[in-house]
PDB file of C-alpha atoms in Angstrom:
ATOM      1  CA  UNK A  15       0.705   5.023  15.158  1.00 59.00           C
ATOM      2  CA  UNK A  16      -3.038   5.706  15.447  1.00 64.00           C
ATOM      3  CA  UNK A  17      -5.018   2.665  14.986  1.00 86.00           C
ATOM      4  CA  UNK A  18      -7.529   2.433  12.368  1.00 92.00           C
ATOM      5  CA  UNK A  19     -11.487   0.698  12.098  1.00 94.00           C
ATOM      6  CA  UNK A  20     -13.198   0.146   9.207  1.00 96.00           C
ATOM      7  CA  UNK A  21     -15.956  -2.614   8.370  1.00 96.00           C
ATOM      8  CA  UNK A  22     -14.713  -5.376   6.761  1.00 96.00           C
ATOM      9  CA  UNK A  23     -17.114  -5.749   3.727  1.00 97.00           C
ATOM     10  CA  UNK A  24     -20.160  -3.653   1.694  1.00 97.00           C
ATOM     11  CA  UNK A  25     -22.785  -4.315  -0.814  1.00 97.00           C
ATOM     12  CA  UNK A  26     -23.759  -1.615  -2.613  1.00 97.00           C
ATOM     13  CA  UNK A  27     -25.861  -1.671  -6.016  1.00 97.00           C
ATOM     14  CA  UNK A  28     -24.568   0.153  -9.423  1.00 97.00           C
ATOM     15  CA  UNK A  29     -25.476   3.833  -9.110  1.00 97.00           C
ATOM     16  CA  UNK A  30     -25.668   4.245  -5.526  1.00 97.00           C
ATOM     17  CA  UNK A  31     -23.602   6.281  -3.227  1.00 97.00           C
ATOM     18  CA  UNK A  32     -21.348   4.322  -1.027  1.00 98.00           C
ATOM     19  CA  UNK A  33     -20.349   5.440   2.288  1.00 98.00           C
ATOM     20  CA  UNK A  34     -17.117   4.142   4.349  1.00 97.00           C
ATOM     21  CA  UNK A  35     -16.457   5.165   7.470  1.00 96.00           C
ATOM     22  CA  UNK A  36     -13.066   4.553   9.574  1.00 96.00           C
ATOM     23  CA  UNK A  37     -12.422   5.008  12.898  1.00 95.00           C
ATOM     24  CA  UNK A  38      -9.430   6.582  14.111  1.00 93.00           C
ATOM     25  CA  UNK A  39     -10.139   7.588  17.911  1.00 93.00           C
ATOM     26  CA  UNK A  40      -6.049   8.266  19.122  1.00 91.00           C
ATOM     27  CA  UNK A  41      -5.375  10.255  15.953  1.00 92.00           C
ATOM     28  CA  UNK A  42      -2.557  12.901  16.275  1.00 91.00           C
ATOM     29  CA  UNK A  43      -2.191  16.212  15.776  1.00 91.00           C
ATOM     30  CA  UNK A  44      -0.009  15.925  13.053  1.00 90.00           C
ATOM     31  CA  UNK A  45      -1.781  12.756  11.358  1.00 91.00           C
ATOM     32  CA  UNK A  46      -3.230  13.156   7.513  1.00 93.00           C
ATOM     33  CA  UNK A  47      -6.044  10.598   6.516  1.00 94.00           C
ATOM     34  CA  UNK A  48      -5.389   8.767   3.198  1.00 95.00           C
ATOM     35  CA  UNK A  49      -7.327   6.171   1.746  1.00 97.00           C
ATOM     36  CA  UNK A  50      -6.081   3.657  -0.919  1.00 97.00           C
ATOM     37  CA  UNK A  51      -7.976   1.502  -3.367  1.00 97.00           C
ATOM     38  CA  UNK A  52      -6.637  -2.428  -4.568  1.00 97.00           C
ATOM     39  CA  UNK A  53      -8.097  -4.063  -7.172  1.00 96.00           C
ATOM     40  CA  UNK A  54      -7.233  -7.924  -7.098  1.00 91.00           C
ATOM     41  CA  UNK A  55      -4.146  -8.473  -8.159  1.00 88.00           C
ATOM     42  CA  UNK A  56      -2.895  -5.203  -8.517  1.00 93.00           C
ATOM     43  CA  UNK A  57      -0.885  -2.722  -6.338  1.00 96.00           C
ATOM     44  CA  UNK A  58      -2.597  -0.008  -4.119  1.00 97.00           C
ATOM     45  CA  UNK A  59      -3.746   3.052  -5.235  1.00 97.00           C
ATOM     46  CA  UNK A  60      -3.968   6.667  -4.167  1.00 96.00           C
ATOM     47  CA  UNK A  61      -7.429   7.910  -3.779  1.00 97.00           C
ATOM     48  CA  UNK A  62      -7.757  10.810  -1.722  1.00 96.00           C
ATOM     49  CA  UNK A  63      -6.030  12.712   1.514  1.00 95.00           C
ATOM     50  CA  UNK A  64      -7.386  15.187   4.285  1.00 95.00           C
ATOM     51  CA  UNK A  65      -6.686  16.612   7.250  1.00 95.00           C
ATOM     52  CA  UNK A  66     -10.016  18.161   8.399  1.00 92.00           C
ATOM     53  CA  UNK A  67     -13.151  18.916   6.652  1.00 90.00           C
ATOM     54  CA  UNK A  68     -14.083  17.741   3.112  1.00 96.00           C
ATOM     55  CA  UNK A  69     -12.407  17.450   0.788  1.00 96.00           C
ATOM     56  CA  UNK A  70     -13.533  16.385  -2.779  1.00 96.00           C
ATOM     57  CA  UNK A  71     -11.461  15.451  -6.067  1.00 96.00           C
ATOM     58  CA  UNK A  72     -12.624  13.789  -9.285  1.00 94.00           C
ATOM     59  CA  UNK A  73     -13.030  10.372  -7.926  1.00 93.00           C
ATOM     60  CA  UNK A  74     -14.624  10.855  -3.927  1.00 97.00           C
ATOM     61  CA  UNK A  75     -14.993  12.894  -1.380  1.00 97.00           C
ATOM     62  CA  UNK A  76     -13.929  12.757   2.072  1.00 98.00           C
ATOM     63  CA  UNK A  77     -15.374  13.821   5.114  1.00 97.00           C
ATOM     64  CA  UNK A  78     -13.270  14.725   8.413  1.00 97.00           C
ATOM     65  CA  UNK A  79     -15.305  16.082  11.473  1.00 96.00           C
ATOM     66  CA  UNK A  80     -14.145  18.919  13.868  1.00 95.00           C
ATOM     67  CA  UNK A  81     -12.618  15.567  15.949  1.00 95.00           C
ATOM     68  CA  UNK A  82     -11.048  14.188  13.231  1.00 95.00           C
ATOM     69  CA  UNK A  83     -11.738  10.678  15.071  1.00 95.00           C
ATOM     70  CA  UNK A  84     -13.279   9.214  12.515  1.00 96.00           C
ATOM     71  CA  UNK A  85     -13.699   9.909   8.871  1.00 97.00           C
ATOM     72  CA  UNK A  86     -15.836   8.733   5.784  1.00 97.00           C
ATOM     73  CA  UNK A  87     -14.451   8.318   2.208  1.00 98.00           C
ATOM     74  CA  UNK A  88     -18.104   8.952  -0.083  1.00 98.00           C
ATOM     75  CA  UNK A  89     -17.879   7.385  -3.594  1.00 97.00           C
ATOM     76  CA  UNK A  90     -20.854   8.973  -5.926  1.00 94.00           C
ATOM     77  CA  UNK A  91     -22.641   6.518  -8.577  1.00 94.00           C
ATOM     78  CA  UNK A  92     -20.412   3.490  -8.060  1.00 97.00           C
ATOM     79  CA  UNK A  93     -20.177   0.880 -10.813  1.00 97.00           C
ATOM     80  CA  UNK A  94     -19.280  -2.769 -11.065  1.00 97.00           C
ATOM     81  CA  UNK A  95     -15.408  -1.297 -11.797  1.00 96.00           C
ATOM     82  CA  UNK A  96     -15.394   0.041  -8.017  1.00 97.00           C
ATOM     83  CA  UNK A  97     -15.743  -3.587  -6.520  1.00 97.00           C
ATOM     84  CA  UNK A  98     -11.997  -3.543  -4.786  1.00 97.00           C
ATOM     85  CA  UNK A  99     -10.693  -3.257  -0.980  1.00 98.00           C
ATOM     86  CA  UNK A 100     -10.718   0.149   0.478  1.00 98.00           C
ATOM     87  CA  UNK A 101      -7.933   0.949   3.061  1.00 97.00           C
ATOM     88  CA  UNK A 102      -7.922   3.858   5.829  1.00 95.00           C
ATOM     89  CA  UNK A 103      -4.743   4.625   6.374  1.00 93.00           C
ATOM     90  CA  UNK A 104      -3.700   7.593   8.780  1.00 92.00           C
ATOM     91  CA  UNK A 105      -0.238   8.648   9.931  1.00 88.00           C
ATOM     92  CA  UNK A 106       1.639  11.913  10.055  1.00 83.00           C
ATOM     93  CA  UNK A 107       4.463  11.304   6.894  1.00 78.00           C
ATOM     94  CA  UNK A 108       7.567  11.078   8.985  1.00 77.00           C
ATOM     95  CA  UNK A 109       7.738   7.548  10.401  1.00 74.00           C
ATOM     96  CA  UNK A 110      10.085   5.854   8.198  1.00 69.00           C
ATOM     97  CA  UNK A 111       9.643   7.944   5.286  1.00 74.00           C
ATOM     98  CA  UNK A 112       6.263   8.141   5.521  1.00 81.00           C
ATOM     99  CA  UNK A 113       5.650   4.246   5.351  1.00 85.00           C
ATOM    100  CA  UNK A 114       2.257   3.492   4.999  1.00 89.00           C
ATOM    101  CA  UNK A 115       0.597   1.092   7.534  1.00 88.00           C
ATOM    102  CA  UNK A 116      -2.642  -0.905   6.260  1.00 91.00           C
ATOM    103  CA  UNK A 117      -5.231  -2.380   8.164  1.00 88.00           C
ATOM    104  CA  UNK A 118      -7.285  -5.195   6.580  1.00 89.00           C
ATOM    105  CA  UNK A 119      -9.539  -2.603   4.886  1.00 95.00           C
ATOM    106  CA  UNK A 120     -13.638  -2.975   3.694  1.00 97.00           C
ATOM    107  CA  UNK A 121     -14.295  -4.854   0.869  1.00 97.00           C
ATOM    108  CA  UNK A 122     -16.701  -3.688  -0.979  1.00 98.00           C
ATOM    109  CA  UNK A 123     -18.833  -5.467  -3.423  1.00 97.00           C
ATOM    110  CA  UNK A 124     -20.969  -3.475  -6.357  1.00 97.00           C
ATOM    111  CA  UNK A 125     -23.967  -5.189  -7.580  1.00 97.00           C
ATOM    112  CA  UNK A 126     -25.520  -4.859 -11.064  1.00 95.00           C
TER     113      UNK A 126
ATOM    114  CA  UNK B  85       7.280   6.849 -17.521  1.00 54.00           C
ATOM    115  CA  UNK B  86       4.149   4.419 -17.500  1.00 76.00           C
ATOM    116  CA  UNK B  87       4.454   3.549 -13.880  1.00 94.00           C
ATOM    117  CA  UNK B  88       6.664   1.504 -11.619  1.00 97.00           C
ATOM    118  CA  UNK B  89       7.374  -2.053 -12.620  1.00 97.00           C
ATOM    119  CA  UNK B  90       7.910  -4.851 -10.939  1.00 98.00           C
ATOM    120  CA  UNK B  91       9.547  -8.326 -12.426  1.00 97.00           C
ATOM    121  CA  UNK B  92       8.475 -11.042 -12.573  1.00 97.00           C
ATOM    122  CA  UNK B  93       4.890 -11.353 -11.714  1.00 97.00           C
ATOM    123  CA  UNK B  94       4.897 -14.515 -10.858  1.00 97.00           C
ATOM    124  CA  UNK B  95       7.382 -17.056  -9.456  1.00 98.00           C
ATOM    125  CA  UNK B  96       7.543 -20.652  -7.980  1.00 98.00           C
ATOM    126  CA  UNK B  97      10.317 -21.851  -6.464  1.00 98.00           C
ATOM    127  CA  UNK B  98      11.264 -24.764  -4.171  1.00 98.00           C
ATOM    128  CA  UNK B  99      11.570 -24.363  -0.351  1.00 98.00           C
ATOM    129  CA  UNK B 100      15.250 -23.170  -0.087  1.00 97.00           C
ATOM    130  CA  UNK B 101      15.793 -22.542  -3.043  1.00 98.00           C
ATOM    131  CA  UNK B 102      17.037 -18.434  -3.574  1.00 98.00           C
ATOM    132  CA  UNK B 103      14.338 -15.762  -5.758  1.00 98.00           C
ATOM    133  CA  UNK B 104      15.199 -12.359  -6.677  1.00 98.00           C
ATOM    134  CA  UNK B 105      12.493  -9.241  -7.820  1.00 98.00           C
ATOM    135  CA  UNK B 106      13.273  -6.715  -9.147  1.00 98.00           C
ATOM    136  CA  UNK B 107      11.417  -3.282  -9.042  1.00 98.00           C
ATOM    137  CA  UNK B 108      11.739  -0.703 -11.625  1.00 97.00           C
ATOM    138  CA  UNK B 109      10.306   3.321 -10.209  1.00 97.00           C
ATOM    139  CA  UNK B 110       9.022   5.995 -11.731  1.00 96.00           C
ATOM    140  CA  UNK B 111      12.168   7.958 -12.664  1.00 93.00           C
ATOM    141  CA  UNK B 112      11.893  10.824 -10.760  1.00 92.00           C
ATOM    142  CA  UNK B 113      11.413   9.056  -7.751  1.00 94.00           C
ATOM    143  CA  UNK B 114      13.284   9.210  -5.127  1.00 93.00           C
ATOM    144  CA  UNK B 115      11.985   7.300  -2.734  1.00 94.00           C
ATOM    145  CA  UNK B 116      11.485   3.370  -2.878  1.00 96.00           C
ATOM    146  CA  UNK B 117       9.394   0.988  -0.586  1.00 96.00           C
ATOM    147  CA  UNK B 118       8.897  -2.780  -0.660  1.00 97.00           C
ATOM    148  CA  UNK B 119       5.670  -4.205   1.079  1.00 96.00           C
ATOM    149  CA  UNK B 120       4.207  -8.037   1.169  1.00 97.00           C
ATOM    150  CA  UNK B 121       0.914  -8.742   1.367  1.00 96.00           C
ATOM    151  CA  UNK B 122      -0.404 -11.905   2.455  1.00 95.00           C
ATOM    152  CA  UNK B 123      -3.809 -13.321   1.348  1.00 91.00           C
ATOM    153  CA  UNK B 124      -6.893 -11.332   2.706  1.00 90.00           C
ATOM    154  CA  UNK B 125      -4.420  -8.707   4.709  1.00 93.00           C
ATOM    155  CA  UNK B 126      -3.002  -5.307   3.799  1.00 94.00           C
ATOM    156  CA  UNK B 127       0.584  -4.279   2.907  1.00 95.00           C
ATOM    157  CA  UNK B 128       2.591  -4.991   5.293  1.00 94.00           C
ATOM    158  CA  UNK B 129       6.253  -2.770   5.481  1.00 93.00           C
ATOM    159  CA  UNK B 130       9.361  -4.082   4.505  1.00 95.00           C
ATOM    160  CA  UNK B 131      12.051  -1.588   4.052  1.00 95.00           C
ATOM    161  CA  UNK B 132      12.838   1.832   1.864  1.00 94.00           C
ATOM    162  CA  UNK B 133      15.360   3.372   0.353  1.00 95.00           C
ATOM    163  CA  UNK B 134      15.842   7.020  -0.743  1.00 93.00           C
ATOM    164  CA  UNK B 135      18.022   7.870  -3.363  1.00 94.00           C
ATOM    165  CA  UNK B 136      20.561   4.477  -2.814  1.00 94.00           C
ATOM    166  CA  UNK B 137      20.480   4.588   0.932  1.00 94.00           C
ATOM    167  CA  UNK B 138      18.251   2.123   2.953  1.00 93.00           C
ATOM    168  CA  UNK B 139      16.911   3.643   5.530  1.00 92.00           C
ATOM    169  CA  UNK B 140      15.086   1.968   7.532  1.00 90.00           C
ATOM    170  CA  UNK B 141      14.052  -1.923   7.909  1.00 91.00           C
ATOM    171  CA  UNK B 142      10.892  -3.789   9.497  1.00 91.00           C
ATOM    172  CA  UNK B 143      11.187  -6.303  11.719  1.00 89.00           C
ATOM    173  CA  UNK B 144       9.321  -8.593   9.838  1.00 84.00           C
ATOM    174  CA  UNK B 145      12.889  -8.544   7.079  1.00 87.00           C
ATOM    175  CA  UNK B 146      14.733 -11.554   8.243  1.00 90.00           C
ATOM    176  CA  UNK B 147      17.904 -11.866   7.602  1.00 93.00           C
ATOM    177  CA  UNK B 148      17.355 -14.063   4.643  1.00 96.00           C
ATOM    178  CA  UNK B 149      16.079 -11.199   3.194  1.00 96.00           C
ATOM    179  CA  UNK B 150      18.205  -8.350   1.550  1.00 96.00           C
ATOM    180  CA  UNK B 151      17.290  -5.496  -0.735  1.00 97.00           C
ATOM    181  CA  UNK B 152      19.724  -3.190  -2.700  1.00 96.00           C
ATOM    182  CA  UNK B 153      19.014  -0.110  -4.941  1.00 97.00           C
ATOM    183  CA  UNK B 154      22.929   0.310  -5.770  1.00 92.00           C
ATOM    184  CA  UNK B 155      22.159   3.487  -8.594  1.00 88.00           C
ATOM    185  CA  UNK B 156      19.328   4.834  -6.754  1.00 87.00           C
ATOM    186  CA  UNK B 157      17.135   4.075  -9.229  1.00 92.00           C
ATOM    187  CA  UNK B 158      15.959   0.279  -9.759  1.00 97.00           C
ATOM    188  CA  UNK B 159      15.797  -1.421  -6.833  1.00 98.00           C
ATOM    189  CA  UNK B 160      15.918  -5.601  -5.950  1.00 98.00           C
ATOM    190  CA  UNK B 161      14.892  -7.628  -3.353  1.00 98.00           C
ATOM    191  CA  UNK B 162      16.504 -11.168  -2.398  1.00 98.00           C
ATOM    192  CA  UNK B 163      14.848 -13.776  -0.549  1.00 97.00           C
ATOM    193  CA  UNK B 164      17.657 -16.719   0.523  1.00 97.00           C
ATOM    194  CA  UNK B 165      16.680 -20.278   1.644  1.00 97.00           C
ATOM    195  CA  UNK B 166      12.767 -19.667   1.259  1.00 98.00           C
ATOM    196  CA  UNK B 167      10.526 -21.047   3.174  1.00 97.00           C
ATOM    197  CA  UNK B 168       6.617 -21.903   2.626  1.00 96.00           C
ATOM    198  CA  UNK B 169       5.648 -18.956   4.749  1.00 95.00           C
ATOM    199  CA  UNK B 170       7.624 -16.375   2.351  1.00 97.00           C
ATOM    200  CA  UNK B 171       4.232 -17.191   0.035  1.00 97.00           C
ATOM    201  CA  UNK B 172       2.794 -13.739  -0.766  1.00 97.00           C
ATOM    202  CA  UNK B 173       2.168 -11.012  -2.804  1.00 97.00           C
ATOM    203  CA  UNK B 174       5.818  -8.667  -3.233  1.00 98.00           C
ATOM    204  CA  UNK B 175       4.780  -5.240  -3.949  1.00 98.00           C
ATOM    205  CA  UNK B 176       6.918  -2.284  -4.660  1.00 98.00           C
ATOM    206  CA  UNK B 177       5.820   1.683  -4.490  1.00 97.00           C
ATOM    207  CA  UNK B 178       7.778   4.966  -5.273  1.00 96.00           C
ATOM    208  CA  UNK B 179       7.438   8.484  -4.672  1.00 94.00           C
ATOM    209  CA  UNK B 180       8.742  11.721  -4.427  1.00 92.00           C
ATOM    210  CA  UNK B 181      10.603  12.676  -1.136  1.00 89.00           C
ATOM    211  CA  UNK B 182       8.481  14.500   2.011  1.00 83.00           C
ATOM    212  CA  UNK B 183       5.308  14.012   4.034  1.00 81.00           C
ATOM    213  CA  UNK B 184       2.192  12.583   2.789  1.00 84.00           C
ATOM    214  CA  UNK B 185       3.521  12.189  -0.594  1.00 89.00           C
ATOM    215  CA  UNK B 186       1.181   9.568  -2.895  1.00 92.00           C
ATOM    216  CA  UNK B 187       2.852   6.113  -3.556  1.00 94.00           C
ATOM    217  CA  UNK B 188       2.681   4.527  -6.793  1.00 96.00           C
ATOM    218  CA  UNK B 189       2.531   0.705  -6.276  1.00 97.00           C
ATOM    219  CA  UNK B 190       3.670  -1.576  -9.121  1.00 97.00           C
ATOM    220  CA  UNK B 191       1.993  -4.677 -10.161  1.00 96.00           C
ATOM    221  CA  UNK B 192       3.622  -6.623  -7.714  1.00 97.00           C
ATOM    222  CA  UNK B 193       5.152 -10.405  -8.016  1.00 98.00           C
ATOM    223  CA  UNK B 194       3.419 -13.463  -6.287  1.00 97.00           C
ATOM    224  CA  UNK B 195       5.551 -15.759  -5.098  1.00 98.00           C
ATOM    225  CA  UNK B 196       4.823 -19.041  -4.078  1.00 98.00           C
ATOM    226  CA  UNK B 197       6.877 -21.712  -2.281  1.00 98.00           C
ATOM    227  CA  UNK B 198       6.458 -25.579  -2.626  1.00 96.00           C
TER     228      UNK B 198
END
């Protein structure tokens, strides 16, 4: 399974566009990118997939270069409510029906 | 459907004592995981079922630990003769069967072991 690198924390302010990047240098061919967001105490959740490219949905966008060895995960105008840990998570659906295989994630912390 | 649940949210128990959780899908579902989650760390993988079948098991499911989905739909997971390092956060997450498929994680329950 490719291994993934993210920073382990962020400050951001209210309003401001927050950046994560991951690093995924031994990705494979067949390997999608999918982040997750946890709020404390509370499951993951699904926040957007890619496989190269950008791709954008109502909540972030995410960026995938021509390498696909790294990736960022763009989150317009946070707010306070987007303080939570943000996982990388890459792998190509078929290892044990498509378990999912977290890192320790960024934690990222929105200031008023 | 409002989501997958998981009960309880919260148990204590004795070391050695037995705990059961039980995880409730979305319905049309077919696909069931169980992860723990340790303070400060990610989901780790425990096991899945699809439809009533388990699958496939991590290492890290001793064999104090059994979990059963007998209708294919609700599943539960068993944790015999705990121990203080079975402390974590239980979480369960469904989904449709294929590739790349979003999970839906429930709540999760936090045990804890005196």
């Amino acid at each position: 399974l490719a291994k993934t690198t993210q920073p382990i924390s962020m400050d951001s302010y209210e309003g401001q566009e927050v950046n994560i990047t991951c690093s995924h240098n031994n990705i494979a061919t067949n390997d999608y990118i999918t982040w997750y967001q946890q709020f404390p105490s509370q499951g993951p959740r699904f926040i957007i997939q890619g496989y190269k490219t950008k791709v954008t949905n109502e909540v972030a966008s995410l960026f995938i270069p021509a390498d696909r060895k790294s990736s960022t995960l763009s989150l317009p105008r946070v707010s306070l409510s987007d303080t939570a840990v943000y996982y990388c998570l890459v792998g190509d659906g078929n290892n044990a029906g498509n378990m999912l295989t977290f890192g320790g994630g960024t934690r990222l912390m929105v200031k008023p | 459907d409002t989501g997958v649940s998981q009960n309880p949210r919260h148990k204590i128990t004795k070391r050695g004592q037995n705990v059961t959780f039980r995880c409730d899908p979305i319905s049309e579902h077919n696909r069931l995981y169980w992860y723990r989650q340790t303070l400060g760390q990610g989901p780790e993988f425990l096991t899945y079922f699809q439809n009533e079948a388990q699958l496939e098991k991590s290492r890290l499911l001793s064999d104090r630990f059994s979990a059963e989905r007998p209708k294919g739909s609700f599943s539960t997971l068993e944790i015999q003769r705990t121990e203080q390092g079975d402390s974590a956060m239980y979480l369960c997450a469904s989904s449709l069967e294929g590739p790349h498929n979003e999970q839906f994680f429930g709540p999760g329950t936090r045990l804890t072991v005196l």
